[in-house]
Coordinates of C-alpha atoms in Angstrom, one line a residue:
M16 CA -46.5 29.8 4.6
K17 CA -47.3 26.8 5.7
A18 CA -48.0 25.2 2.9
Q19 CA -44.5 26.7 1.2
K20 CA -42.2 25.0 4.6
N21 CA -44.1 21.4 4.3
Q22 CA -42.7 21.7 -0.1
E23 CA -39.9 22.2 1.3
G24 CA -39.9 19.6 4.0
W25 CA -41.1 16.9 1.6
W26 CA -38.2 18.0 -0.7
R27 CA -35.3 18.0 2.3
F28 CA -37.7 14.9 3.3
L29 CA -36.5 13.5 -0.7
A30 CA -33.8 14.5 0.0
L31 CA -32.3 12.4 3.0
C32 CA -34.6 9.6 1.3
H33 CA -32.6 10.0 -2.0
A34 CA -29.0 9.7 0.8
C35 CA -29.3 5.9 2.2
K36 CA -27.1 3.7 0.7
S37 CA -29.0 0.4 0.4
A38 CA -32.8 -1.1 0.5
K39 CA -32.1 -1.7 4.1
Q40 CA -31.5 1.9 5.3
L41 CA -33.7 3.5 3.5
D42 CA -36.0 0.7 4.8
E43 CA -34.9 1.4 8.3
L44 CA -35.9 5.7 7.5
L45 CA -39.8 5.3 6.4
K46 CA -40.5 3.0 8.8
L47 CA -38.8 6.0 11.1
F48 CA -41.4 8.3 9.7
L49 CA -44.0 6.0 8.3
T50 CA -46.4 4.0 10.8
I51 CA -47.8 0.3 9.9
E52 CA -51.3 1.9 8.1
E53 CA -49.5 3.9 6.3
Q54 CA -46.9 2.0 5.6
E55 CA -49.2 -0.9 4.1
A56 CA -51.1 2.0 2.5
I57 CA -48.1 3.1 0.6
A58 CA -47.7 -0.7 -0.8
G59 CA -52.0 -1.1 -2.1
R60 CA -51.2 1.9 -3.6
Y61 CA -47.7 0.3 -5.4
L62 CA -49.3 -2.2 -6.9
I63 CA -52.3 -0.3 -7.7
V64 CA -50.1 1.7 -9.7
K65 CA -48.6 -0.8 -11.1
E66 CA -50.9 -3.4 -12.5
L67 CA -52.6 0.3 -13.9
L68 CA -49.5 1.2 -16.3
K69 CA -49.5 -2.6 -16.8
G70 CA -52.9 -1.9 -18.5
K71 CA -54.2 -5.4 -19.0
K72 CA -56.8 -5.1 -16.3
T73 CA -60.0 -3.4 -16.4
Q74 CA -60.0 -0.4 -12.6
R75 CA -63.4 -3.6 -12.1
D76 CA -60.6 -6.5 -12.7
I77 CA -58.1 -4.5 -10.2
A78 CA -60.3 -3.4 -7.8
G79 CA -61.1 -7.2 -7.5
Q80 CA -58.0 -8.7 -7.4
F81 CA -57.0 -6.2 -4.1
E82 CA -60.5 -5.8 -2.7
V83 CA -60.7 -2.1 -2.7
S84 CA -63.8 0.2 -4.1
I85 CA -63.8 1.3 -7.7
A86 CA -63.1 4.6 -6.1
K87 CA -60.0 4.1 -5.3
I88 CA -58.4 3.0 -8.3
T89 CA -60.5 5.4 -9.6
R90 CA -57.9 7.7 -7.3
G91 CA -54.6 6.0 -8.6
S92 CA -54.9 6.5 -12.3
N93 CA -56.0 9.7 -12.1
M94 CA -53.0 10.4 -10.8

């Protein structure tokens, strides 16, 4: 039951994000919901996934570039 409610909440949150009319509005919404640490984690994950999708660097190179563990890069590549 909890998982179902969380799933419903996730989709409602996505709809709320989708309703934002500008990047500034979305930024304000996300700052309302996310801590600074969560924002930084998402930003870091974005950069890692972006590099993985380019396919030009090894996971070790990406880990060194962003000063994170290989395990963090592997989690990104598994997703």
